[in-house]
Every structure is written in structure tokens, then in C-alpha cells.
Coordinates of C-alpha atoms in Angstrom, one line a residue:
M7 CA 0.0 0.0 0.0
K8 CA 1.4 3.4 -1.0
N9 CA 1.3 6.5 1.0
Y10 CA 0.8 9.9 -0.7
A11 CA 4.6 10.6 -1.0
D12 CA 5.2 7.3 -2.7
A13 CA 2.3 7.8 -5.1
V14 CA 3.6 11.1 -6.4
A15 CA 7.3 10.2 -6.2
F16 CA 7.5 10.2 -10.0
L17 CA 7.1 14.0 -9.9
G18 CA 10.4 14.4 -8.2
Q19 CA 10.9 16.9 -5.3
W20 CA 12.0 20.1 -7.0
G21 CA 10.5 20.5 -10.5
C22 CA 8.8 23.5 -12.0
F23 CA 5.6 22.7 -10.3
Q24 CA 7.1 22.5 -6.8
Q25 CA 9.2 25.6 -7.4
T26 CA 6.1 27.6 -8.4
V27 CA 4.1 26.5 -5.4
F28 CA 7.0 27.1 -3.1
L29 CA 7.7 30.6 -4.2
L30 CA 4.1 31.8 -4.6
L31 CA 3.1 30.5 -1.2
C32 CA 6.1 32.2 0.4
A33 CA 5.2 35.4 -1.3
S34 CA 1.6 35.2 0.1
I35 CA 3.1 34.9 3.6
M36 CA 5.2 38.1 3.4
P37 CA 2.3 40.5 4.4
N38 CA 2.0 38.7 7.7
G39 CA 5.5 39.8 8.6
Y40 CA 4.7 43.5 8.5
G41 CA 1.0 43.0 9.5
A42 CA 1.9 41.4 12.8
F43 CA 4.1 44.2 14.0
I44 CA 2.7 47.3 12.3
L45 CA 1.1 48.4 15.5
I46 CA 4.6 49.1 16.9
F47 CA 4.6 52.2 14.8
L48 CA 0.8 52.9 14.7
T49 CA 0.4 52.9 18.4
D50 CA 3.8 54.5 19.4
T51 CA 3.7 57.7 21.5
P52 CA 5.9 60.6 20.6
S53 CA 8.7 61.2 23.1
H54 CA 7.5 64.8 23.8
Y55 CA 4.0 66.0 24.0
Y56 CA 2.2 68.5 26.2
C57 CA -1.1 70.4 26.5
L58 CA -2.0 72.5 23.5
V59 CA -2.2 76.2 24.2
P60 CA -4.5 78.0 21.8
D61 CA -3.4 81.2 20.0
V62 CA -4.5 83.6 22.7
N63 CA -3.0 86.9 23.8
L64 CA -0.2 85.9 26.1
T65 CA 3.2 87.3 26.7
D66 CA 6.2 85.2 25.6
K67 CA 7.1 84.6 29.3
W68 CA 3.6 83.4 30.2
R69 CA 3.4 81.2 27.1
E70 CA 6.7 79.5 28.2
S71 CA 5.4 79.0 31.7
V72 CA 1.8 77.9 31.1
I73 CA 2.9 74.2 31.2
P74 CA 3.9 73.1 34.7
I75 CA 7.3 71.6 35.3
T76 CA 7.3 68.1 36.9
V77 CA 10.1 65.7 38.0
V78 CA 10.2 62.4 36.2
E79 CA 12.9 59.9 37.2
G80 CA 15.0 62.7 38.7
N81 CA 14.7 64.9 35.6
Q82 CA 12.6 68.1 35.2
E83 CA 10.3 68.2 32.2
Q84 CA 7.1 69.8 31.1
S85 CA 3.9 68.1 32.3
R86 CA 2.2 66.0 29.7
C87 CA -1.3 65.9 31.1
S88 CA -2.0 69.3 32.7
R89 CA -1.5 73.1 32.3
Y90 CA -2.3 76.1 34.5
R91 CA -5.8 77.4 34.1
L92 CA -5.8 79.4 30.9
D93 CA -8.4 81.9 31.9
V94 CA -6.3 82.8 35.0
V95 CA -3.1 82.9 33.0
K96 CA -4.7 85.3 30.4
N97 CA -5.9 87.6 33.2
L98 CA -2.5 87.7 34.9
S99 CA -0.7 88.2 31.6
A100 CA -3.1 91.1 30.7
Q101 CA -2.3 92.8 34.1
G102 CA 1.4 92.6 33.3
F103 CA 2.4 90.1 36.0
I104 CA 5.6 88.2 35.3
P105 CA 5.6 84.5 36.2
G106 CA 8.2 83.5 38.8
R107 CA 8.8 87.1 39.9
D108 CA 5.4 88.5 40.7
I109 CA 3.5 85.2 40.8
N110 CA 4.5 81.9 42.4
L111 CA 3.4 79.4 39.8
T112 CA 3.0 76.5 42.3
D113 CA 0.1 78.5 43.8
L114 CA -1.9 78.5 40.5
E115 CA -4.7 76.1 39.8
Q116 CA -4.1 73.5 37.1
E117 CA -6.5 72.0 34.6
D118 CA -6.6 69.1 32.1
C119 CA -5.6 69.4 28.5
V120 CA -9.1 70.6 27.4
D121 CA -7.9 71.9 24.1
G122 CA -5.9 68.8 23.1
W123 CA -2.2 68.2 22.9
S124 CA 0.8 69.4 21.0
Y125 CA 2.9 66.5 19.8
S126 CA 6.6 66.4 18.8
K127 CA 7.1 65.5 15.1
D128 CA 10.8 64.6 15.4
V129 CA 10.0 60.9 14.8
Y130 CA 6.4 60.6 13.5
Q131 CA 4.2 62.9 11.5
S132 CA 1.2 61.2 13.0
T133 CA 0.2 57.9 14.7
I134 CA -3.2 56.8 15.9
V135 CA -2.1 58.0 19.4
T136 CA -1.7 61.6 18.0
Q137 CA -4.7 61.2 15.8
F138 CA -7.2 60.2 18.5
D139 CA -5.3 61.6 21.5
L140 CA -4.6 58.2 23.3
V141 CA -2.6 59.8 26.1
C142 CA -3.0 60.7 29.8
S143 CA -6.4 59.5 30.9
E144 CA -6.9 57.8 27.6
Q145 CA -3.6 56.0 27.6
W146 CA -5.2 52.7 28.6
K147 CA -6.5 52.5 25.0
Q148 CA -3.0 51.8 23.6
P149 CA -2.6 48.3 25.0
V150 CA -6.3 47.6 24.4
T151 CA -5.7 48.4 20.7
T152 CA -3.0 45.8 20.4
T153 CA -5.1 43.3 22.4
I154 CA -8.2 43.8 20.1
F155 CA -6.0 43.0 17.1
F156 CA -4.8 39.8 18.7
M157 CA -8.4 38.9 19.6
G158 CA -9.2 39.2 15.9
V159 CA -6.2 36.9 15.2
F160 CA -7.5 34.5 17.9
C161 CA -11.0 34.3 16.3
G162 CA -9.6 34.0 12.8
S163 CA -7.3 31.1 13.8
F164 CA -10.2 29.3 15.4
F165 CA -12.7 29.5 12.5
S166 CA -10.3 29.3 9.6
G167 CA -8.9 25.9 10.7
H168 CA -12.3 24.2 10.7
M169 CA -13.3 25.9 7.4
S170 CA -10.1 24.8 5.8
D171 CA -10.6 21.2 6.7
R172 CA -14.2 21.4 5.5
Y173 CA -14.0 23.5 2.4
G174 CA -10.4 23.3 1.4
R175 CA -7.0 24.9 2.0
K176 CA -7.1 27.1 -1.1
P177 CA -10.5 29.0 -0.5
V178 CA -9.5 29.8 3.1
L179 CA -6.1 31.0 2.0
F180 CA -7.5 33.5 -0.4
L181 CA -10.4 34.5 1.8
T182 CA -8.1 35.5 4.6
I183 CA -5.7 37.3 2.3
G184 CA -8.7 39.3 1.1
L185 CA -9.8 40.1 4.6
Q186 CA -6.4 41.3 5.6
T187 CA -6.0 43.4 2.5
A188 CA -9.5 45.0 2.5
F189 CA -9.6 45.9 6.2
T190 CA -6.0 47.2 6.3
F191 CA -7.0 49.6 3.5
A192 CA -10.3 50.5 5.2
Q193 CA -8.4 51.5 8.4
V194 CA -7.0 54.5 6.5
F195 CA -10.4 56.0 6.5
S196 CA -11.0 55.6 10.3
T197 CA -12.6 58.8 11.8
S198 CA -12.5 57.6 15.4
W199 CA -10.7 55.2 17.7
I200 CA -13.7 52.9 17.9
M201 CA -14.0 52.7 14.1
F202 CA -10.3 52.0 13.9
L203 CA -10.7 49.3 16.5
I204 CA -13.5 47.5 14.7
L205 CA -11.7 47.5 11.4
L206 CA -8.5 46.3 13.2
F207 CA -10.4 43.4 14.6
F208 CA -11.5 42.2 11.2
N209 CA -8.0 42.8 9.8
G210 CA -6.8 40.4 12.6
L211 CA -9.2 37.7 11.4
G212 CA -7.1 37.2 8.3
Q213 CA -3.7 38.2 9.7
M214 CA -2.3 34.8 10.8
S215 CA -5.0 32.6 9.4
N216 CA -3.6 32.9 5.9
F217 CA -0.1 32.1 7.2
V218 CA -1.5 28.8 8.7
A219 CA -3.5 28.0 5.5
A220 CA -0.4 28.6 3.3
L221 CA 1.8 26.6 5.7
V222 CA -0.5 23.6 5.6
L223 CA -1.1 23.8 1.9
G224 CA 2.6 23.9 1.1
A225 CA 3.4 21.1 3.6
E226 CA 0.7 18.9 2.0
I227 CA 1.7 19.5 -1.6
L228 CA 5.5 19.3 -1.2
T229 CA 7.3 16.2 -0.1
G230 CA 10.6 15.0 1.4
N231 CA 13.3 17.6 2.2
I232 CA 11.5 20.3 0.2
R233 CA 8.6 20.0 2.6
V234 CA 10.9 20.5 5.5
L235 CA 12.6 23.3 3.8
Y236 CA 9.3 25.1 3.1
S237 CA 7.8 24.4 6.6
S238 CA 10.8 25.7 8.5
L239 CA 12.8 28.0 6.3
G240 CA 10.8 29.2 3.3
S241 CA 7.6 30.2 5.1
N242 CA 9.4 31.8 8.0
L243 CA 12.0 33.6 6.0
S244 CA 9.2 35.1 4.0
F245 CA 7.6 36.3 7.3
A246 CA 11.0 37.7 8.4
I247 CA 11.4 39.6 5.1
G248 CA 8.0 41.2 5.5
Y249 CA 9.0 42.1 9.1
M250 CA 12.2 43.8 7.9
V251 CA 10.2 45.7 5.2
L252 CA 8.1 47.3 7.9
P253 CA 10.7 49.6 9.5
L254 CA 12.0 50.5 6.1
C255 CA 8.6 51.6 4.9
A256 CA 7.8 53.3 8.2
Y257 CA 11.1 55.3 8.1
F258 CA 10.1 56.9 4.8
L259 CA 6.4 57.1 5.6
R260 CA 6.1 58.8 9.0
D261 CA 2.3 59.2 8.6
W262 CA 0.2 56.3 9.8
K263 CA -2.4 56.5 7.0
S264 CA 0.3 56.5 4.3
L265 CA 2.0 53.5 5.9
L266 CA -1.3 51.5 6.0
L267 CA -2.0 52.5 2.4
V268 CA 1.4 51.5 1.0
L269 CA 1.4 48.1 2.8
S270 CA -2.2 47.2 1.8
V271 CA -2.4 48.0 -1.9
P272 CA 0.5 45.6 -3.1
C273 CA -1.5 42.7 -1.7
L274 CA -3.9 43.0 -4.7
V275 CA -1.2 41.2 -6.8
F276 CA -2.2 38.0 -5.1
I277 CA -5.7 37.9 -6.7
P278 CA -4.5 36.3 -10.0
L279 CA -2.7 33.5 -8.0
W280 CA -6.1 31.9 -7.5
W281 CA -5.7 30.4 -11.0
V282 CA -2.1 29.3 -10.4
I283 CA -1.9 27.9 -6.8
P284 CA -3.6 24.4 -6.7
E285 CA -5.7 22.9 -4.0
S286 CA -4.0 20.3 -1.8
P287 CA -4.2 16.8 -3.4
R288 CA -3.9 15.2 0.0
W289 CA -7.0 17.1 1.2
L290 CA -9.0 16.2 -1.9
L291 CA -8.1 12.6 -1.4
S292 CA -9.2 12.8 2.2
Q293 CA -12.6 14.0 0.9
G294 CA -12.9 11.2 -1.6
R295 CA -12.3 13.6 -4.6
V296 CA -9.8 11.3 -6.2
E297 CA -10.3 12.5 -9.8
E298 CA -9.6 16.2 -8.8
A299 CA -6.5 15.1 -7.0
E300 CA -5.3 13.1 -9.9
A301 CA -6.0 16.1 -12.3
I302 CA -3.7 18.3 -10.2
V303 CA -0.9 15.8 -10.1
R304 CA -1.2 15.2 -13.9
K305 CA -0.9 18.9 -14.4
A306 CA 2.1 19.0 -12.1
A307 CA 3.6 16.2 -14.2
K308 CA 3.2 18.3 -17.4
W309 CA 4.9 21.2 -15.6
N310 CA 7.8 19.0 -14.5
K311 CA 7.9 17.3 -18.0
V312 CA 7.5 13.8 -16.6
Q313 CA 5.2 10.9 -17.5
A314 CA 2.4 10.2 -15.0
P315 CA 1.3 6.6 -14.5
R316 CA -2.1 5.6 -15.9
V317 CA -3.6 5.3 -12.3
I318 CA -1.9 7.4 -9.7
F319 CA -3.8 6.8 -6.4
E320 CA -5.2 3.3 -7.0
D321 CA -3.0 1.7 -4.2
C322 CA -2.7 4.9 -2.1
N323 CA -3.3 4.2 1.6
I324 CA -6.3 6.5 1.9
N325 CA -9.8 5.3 2.6
A326 CA -11.6 7.8 0.3
S327 CA -15.1 6.4 0.5
K328 CA -15.0 6.5 4.3
N329 CA -13.6 10.0 4.5
E330 CA -16.1 11.3 2.0
K331 CA -18.9 10.4 4.4
E332 CA -17.2 11.3 7.6
K333 CA -16.8 14.9 8.6
F334 CA -14.3 16.0 11.2
N335 CA -14.3 19.1 13.4
V336 CA -12.4 20.6 16.4
F337 CA -14.1 18.3 18.8
D338 CA -12.3 15.3 17.2
L339 CA -9.1 16.7 18.7
F340 CA -10.4 15.8 22.2
R341 CA -12.5 12.7 21.7
R342 CA -9.6 10.1 21.8
K343 CA -7.1 10.0 24.6
I344 CA -3.9 10.1 22.5
I345 CA -5.1 12.9 20.2
R346 CA -6.5 14.8 23.3
T347 CA -3.2 14.5 25.2
T348 CA -1.1 15.6 22.2
T349 CA -3.5 18.6 21.6
L350 CA -3.4 19.8 25.2
L351 CA 0.4 19.6 25.3
L352 CA 0.8 21.4 22.1
C353 CA -1.6 24.1 23.3
I354 CA 0.5 24.7 26.5
V355 CA 3.7 25.0 24.5
S356 CA 2.2 27.1 21.8
F357 CA 0.7 29.5 24.3
T358 CA 4.1 30.1 25.9
V359 CA 6.0 30.4 22.7
S360 CA 3.6 33.0 21.3
A361 CA 3.5 35.0 24.5
T362 CA 7.3 35.1 24.8
Y363 CA 7.9 35.7 21.1
Y364 CA 5.5 38.7 20.9
S365 CA 6.6 40.1 24.3
V366 CA 10.2 40.0 23.4
S367 CA 9.6 41.3 19.9
Y368 CA 7.4 44.3 21.0
N369 CA 9.8 45.1 23.8
T370 CA 13.1 44.9 21.9
A371 CA 11.6 47.2 19.3
Q372 CA 11.7 49.9 22.0
L373 CA 15.2 49.3 23.3
H374 CA 16.9 51.8 21.0
V375 CA 16.4 55.5 20.8
D376 CA 15.5 55.1 17.2
P377 CA 12.4 52.8 16.9
Y378 CA 13.2 52.1 13.2
I379 CA 16.6 50.7 14.1
S380 CA 15.2 48.7 17.0
C381 CA 12.5 47.1 14.9
F382 CA 14.9 46.3 12.1
I383 CA 17.4 44.6 14.5
S384 CA 14.6 42.6 16.1
A385 CA 13.6 41.4 12.6
V386 CA 17.2 40.6 11.4
V387 CA 17.7 38.3 14.5
E388 CA 15.0 36.1 13.1
I389 CA 17.0 35.2 10.0
P390 CA 19.6 33.0 11.7
A391 CA 16.9 31.7 14.0
Y392 CA 15.0 30.3 11.0
F393 CA 18.1 28.8 9.5
S394 CA 18.7 27.1 12.9
S395 CA 15.1 25.7 12.9
W396 CA 15.6 24.4 9.4
M397 CA 18.8 22.6 10.4
A398 CA 17.1 21.2 13.5
L399 CA 14.2 19.9 11.5
R400 CA 16.5 18.1 9.1
Y401 CA 18.9 16.5 11.6
L402 CA 17.4 16.6 15.1
P403 CA 14.4 15.0 16.8
R404 CA 11.5 17.5 17.0
R405 CA 10.9 17.0 20.7
L406 CA 14.5 17.5 21.7
S407 CA 14.7 20.7 19.5
V408 CA 11.6 22.3 21.1
V409 CA 12.7 21.5 24.6
G410 CA 16.2 22.8 24.1
T411 CA 15.2 26.1 22.5
L412 CA 12.6 26.8 25.2
I413 CA 15.2 26.3 28.0
L414 CA 17.8 28.4 26.1
A415 CA 15.2 31.1 25.6
A416 CA 14.3 31.2 29.3
M417 CA 17.8 31.5 30.7
P418 CA 18.7 35.0 29.4
L419 CA 15.3 36.4 30.6
Y420 CA 16.2 35.4 34.2
F421 CA 19.3 37.6 34.1
V422 CA 18.1 40.7 32.2
H423 CA 16.7 42.4 35.3
L424 CA 20.0 41.9 37.1
V425 CA 22.0 43.9 34.6
P426 CA 22.9 47.4 35.9
G427 CA 21.3 50.4 34.2
N428 CA 24.6 51.6 32.8
L429 CA 25.0 48.3 30.8
S430 CA 22.1 48.7 28.4
G431 CA 24.1 47.0 25.7
L432 CA 24.3 43.8 27.8
S433 CA 20.5 43.9 28.4
L434 CA 19.9 44.3 24.7
T435 CA 22.2 41.3 24.0
L436 CA 20.4 39.1 26.5
E437 CA 17.0 39.9 25.0
M438 CA 18.3 39.3 21.5
V439 CA 19.7 35.9 22.6
S440 CA 16.3 35.0 24.0
K441 CA 14.6 36.4 20.9
Y442 CA 16.8 34.1 18.7
F443 CA 15.9 30.9 20.6
I444 CA 12.2 31.7 21.0
T445 CA 11.9 32.5 17.3
T446 CA 13.5 29.2 16.6
A447 CA 11.0 27.5 18.8
F448 CA 8.1 29.4 17.1
S449 CA 9.2 28.1 13.8
L450 CA 9.7 24.6 15.0
M451 CA 6.2 24.4 16.5
F452 CA 4.4 25.2 13.3
A453 CA 6.3 22.4 11.4
F454 CA 6.0 20.0 14.4
T455 CA 2.2 20.4 14.7
T456 CA 1.6 19.8 10.9
E457 CA 3.6 16.6 11.2
L458 CA 1.7 15.1 14.1
Y459 CA -1.9 15.2 12.8
P460 CA -3.6 13.4 9.9
T461 CA -4.8 15.1 6.8
V462 CA -8.5 15.2 7.9
L463 CA -7.6 17.1 11.1
R464 CA -4.3 18.8 10.1
N465 CA -5.5 22.3 9.5
T466 CA -8.1 22.2 12.3
A467 CA -5.3 21.1 14.7
T468 CA -2.8 23.7 13.5
A469 CA -5.4 26.4 13.7
T470 CA -6.6 25.3 17.1
T471 CA -3.1 25.4 18.6
S472 CA -2.5 28.7 16.8
T473 CA -5.8 30.0 18.4
V474 CA -4.6 29.1 21.9
S475 CA -1.2 30.6 21.1
R476 CA -3.0 33.9 20.2
M477 CA -4.3 34.0 23.8
G478 CA -0.6 34.3 24.7
S479 CA -0.1 37.2 22.3
C480 CA -3.3 38.9 23.7
I481 CA -1.7 39.2 27.1
T482 CA 1.5 40.7 25.7
P483 CA 0.5 44.4 26.0
F484 CA -0.6 44.1 29.6
L485 CA 2.3 41.9 30.6
L486 CA 4.8 44.4 29.3
S487 CA 2.9 47.3 31.0
L488 CA 3.7 45.6 34.4
S489 CA 7.3 46.7 34.0
V490 CA 6.1 50.2 35.0
Y491 CA 5.6 48.9 38.5
Y492 CA 8.1 46.0 38.8
N493 CA 10.7 45.9 36.0
Y494 CA 11.4 42.2 36.5
V495 CA 7.9 40.8 36.5
P496 CA 7.5 40.3 32.7
Y497 CA 10.9 38.6 32.4
I498 CA 10.5 36.2 35.3
T499 CA 7.0 35.3 34.2
L500 CA 8.0 34.6 30.6
A501 CA 11.1 32.6 31.7
S502 CA 9.1 30.5 34.1
L503 CA 6.4 29.7 31.5
A504 CA 9.1 28.7 29.1
L505 CA 10.7 26.2 31.5
L506 CA 7.2 24.8 32.4
S507 CA 6.4 24.3 28.7
A508 CA 9.8 22.7 28.1
F509 CA 8.9 20.0 30.6
A510 CA 5.4 19.5 29.0
A511 CA 7.1 19.1 25.5
L512 CA 9.0 16.1 26.8
F513 CA 5.8 14.1 26.6
L514 CA 4.9 14.9 23.0
P515 CA 5.1 12.2 20.3
E516 CA 8.1 12.2 18.0
S517 CA 7.6 12.8 14.2
F518 CA 11.2 13.0 13.1
K519 CA 11.7 11.0 9.8
Q520 CA 8.0 9.9 9.9
P521 CA 5.6 10.4 7.0
L522 CA 2.7 12.7 7.3
P523 CA -0.2 10.6 8.7
E524 CA -3.2 10.3 6.4
S525 CA -5.7 8.9 8.9
I526 CA -6.5 9.0 12.6
Q527 CA -5.4 5.4 12.9
Q528 CA -1.9 6.3 11.7
M529 CA -1.7 9.1 14.2
H530 CA -2.6 6.6 17.0
Q531 CA 0.2 4.2 15.8
R532 CA 2.9 6.8 16.3
G533 CA 1.2 8.9 19.1
R534 CA 1.4 6.6 22.1
I535 CA 3.1 8.7 24.8
K536 CA 6.3 7.0 25.9
C537 CA 9.1 7.8 28.4
P538 CA 10.5 11.3 27.6
C539 CA 14.0 9.8 27.4
I540 CA 13.0 7.9 24.2
T541 CA 13.5 10.2 21.2
G542 CA 11.4 8.3 18.7
N543 CA 8.4 6.1 18.3
K544 CA 8.3 3.0 16.1
T545 CA 5.5 2.7 13.6
S546 CA 4.6 0.3 10.8
V547 CA 3.8 3.1 8.5
P548 CA 6.3 3.5 5.6
V549 CA 8.7 6.3 6.2
E550 CA 8.8 9.2 3.8
P551 CA 12.5 9.8 3.0
L552 CA 14.0 13.0 4.4
D553 CA 17.7 12.4 4.0
G554 CA 18.1 12.8 0.3
P555 CA 19.8 15.7 -1.4
L556 CA 17.8 18.8 -2.1

């Protein structure tokens, strides 16, 4: 009995068909790189802002003194959230009183910034913070904005997985790309913070859902080492390239509306790809649509200029008639003990990986005086991390790789808060080391999850664990805000979660050098939880070769 990889082995691994699918799916992932972190610039607050003073008849001396002086961390600076009562100041100025000589300013009554704020434009021409005045008493809206975005990602991940397993990988991929593009463009026309928030939520619905759909689609079409290359390096490098494009665009486009516009319009080029990117033959077979699967493979054979056999999937180890009648959903991830245990363990690890990844990413983007440099450095660190995950996926057991990267990501976080304030370079280095290892773990988890589940549940499982991981990203803004009270709390919390998840990952099944399971029965064969010291599980299912040359 043949598995899918054996049935399509005549195509080869790196023909014209595979190259086209590989490159186009990678291109479709790039917008996720800048979409995931664009809020770094959209919600950033200018370093200097203070109450706006209308153009009223005041002497120069009074205009300079109308903003109170406060002491912040031992330094004197103008108050950001109050001013002296303007009607009193106007009256004193008209009478010729001089502040500091005739009038003791500390005796004057203060008021809120009733006329708005004046913002520095040294770094940004405008952000949503300056557009909607999300400062002082409204400052709580900044972390809420980021959380609402991740709530959209959370909901999108949940529903897109089930839809993808029911209606196909390809329709969901293009639906989510369309959502992301349309609502990113629509945000440009936001006239209030509430309107921006609603559009941002719908933008989030497509943000990472199309990444998961593209990842699963590529993992199911490609085989052997090329599948590993795509799942670990190709898809993630595309994400990193999009991430690096963000600070470059933001540097030249200091206005938030221009940035959104420029990053949304190019996504329209993905529309024609509907007629080029095929549906997953594995998924079609799982639905009993054998003729459609064979048509795609025969087209691939023409592209690769090879001869297809007369019958391709006659002996393939797929019970098409059974799968055609049986529908699967998210509840099937919890009905059987082995699948339930695997799912719960993956959810724990994914939650921690996501929370740590986004916390470190959003925090390191603020570690340099120049936010554009900070964001670019944070993005560049991901490049070697993705190469590391690729090498780990090729040569190391999955479980060992995940456990090791989680432990190595946790260790630097325990020491960051111990670094003296005058050694900021050392703090930056420690955070970047942690970012490197947690990014490696992030990449490993996507590939690991797709390898553990059968075709009928693969996208549902990947999306479900991704959904749980988004809960981790939702807490990121509030976790980072705790540093205002206790600087060490975010670091200790994240490091402790990483160590706990490393222990949980010890009990996951191993998928190294195993074929992608096509049925729930095959997952059960390899999924029996064994002693963590055992690095692999034996199975009677034929092994898809992963050792051959690229």
C-alpha cells in the first residue's frame, strides 16, 4: 500500500511545479510579517507632548510658563497631562504680572488638556495616538488596541482551521488574504478610535489565518526535504522579510495612514494567483475527490515534464469512501485520549512560545532611541533563528529541539533584570539571545504540529493550537505594562512559563523522519506517549525519506 509521497514520487521533489508552489506561497506569507508588527509604529507615542495652548493673547514669558514643570525619574520636564488654568493665566498676563517674579506658579490652579495636545514630530508625523489623543487619561486605549488586534487573530485562527478542513485549503487562504488586504486599506479612513478598533479586529481575522493555511497547503503539496525546507525556512524567511520591510517603509512614511495604504495595496497582486496555486491533493483525497486530486498531479507532471502513470492513487493508503462520508471538526481533537493529550500539550507549548515571542519582539523594538533601528534589529535576528530551525528539523528529533530552544530562551530572561542600568548593551544582547531561541521554537512548533496530525484534522489542529497561542499574544501588552511597577515581572513570568512548557514538551510524540499521517489510525500508531527519554516512536507506516539531497 502506497502513501501519498510514494504515489507522487514520479514528480520528483524540485521540479517546475514545486518551485512555483513554493515561491508563490512564500510570497503570500510576506504581508503577515509587517502586519503582525505594524502596531509598533501605529500605536507608538511621541517622546515629547504637552497640552496645546490656543493662540491667545499671552506674553512670551507666560506662554513659556503655562505648562507646569514636573520631575520624572529625577529629571525636570514639562507636564504632559495638565496646564495652568488658561483663563487665570490670560488675566495675569493682561495685568502685566511676570511668572516666577510677581506670581508663584505653584500657587496657580491646574486643569486638564481641554484643548488637546501638541505632539513632537521629530520621529512621527502622526500615529493613531496623536490622531485620536490616546494619552494621559486615555492611555489605557493603547494596550487595548493591540489586544483587540490579537483577539481578531484569535477568532480567525479558530474558525479558519475548521473551514479549511471542511471547504479546502485554497479557498480559506484567499479569503483570509482578502480580509487582511481589505480591512488594512479600510483602516486608512477611520474617523474615530472605535471605528479603527472595529476594522482592526476584522483585519486580525485574516492576519495569521492565511499564514497557517499557506503553511499547511505547502506542507501537503510538497514532499521530502522540500517539505521540511518550506515548513521551516521558506515560510518563516518570508515572514521575516515582511517584518524587515516594515521599519524601512515606516522610516520613509512617517504618517500612519500613508503606511497602511502602502502596505495594503500591493496585496492586490495575489488575486491572479487563484488560477495558479492548486488545492491540496492530500485534502482532496481525504474528501474522496480522487479525480480532482489526480488532475492536479497530472498537471504537475506536465509542468515537470515527466510521464504520469495511468492510475496514480489506486493503491494509495487512503480510505476515500469513508472520509467522503465522515466529517471532522475541532471536537475530534479531544475525543480520543492520544489525540487529546497531544493537543493539550501542544496548546501549552504554543501559548508560551507565542506570549514570549511577541513580548520580546514588542519590547526589543523599544530598546533603542530610534524605533526604526530597534524594529529592524529585532527582525534581522529572526533570519539566523529560522536557519537554525531548518537545520534542527533536518537533523534533530523534534521533541529535543523544542525542549532545548525553550530552555535556552528562558535562561537570558532570568538575568536581564539583574543587569545594571549603565550596561544597556548587555541587556539588549540578552534579550536578543532570548529572541533568537524563542523565534527558533516558534518556527519549530508550526512544522511539528503539521507533522503530528492526519490530513483530515491537520488544518483544524494547526489552527486550534494557533488559536490558543494567540491567547498568549493577547496578554502581551498588559504583561509588558507591568514593568512600570516592577521591571522584573515580565521577564520572570515569561522565563518560568518557558521552563514549564519545556517540561510539557518532553511528553509529545516524535515525528522525526516519519511520513505525514493520512488517517487518525496512523496518528494513533505513532502517538502513544512514551518515556521522555525515548526520542522516537516506532511505527509500521512506511517512512517518507527526508535524508536525500535537495
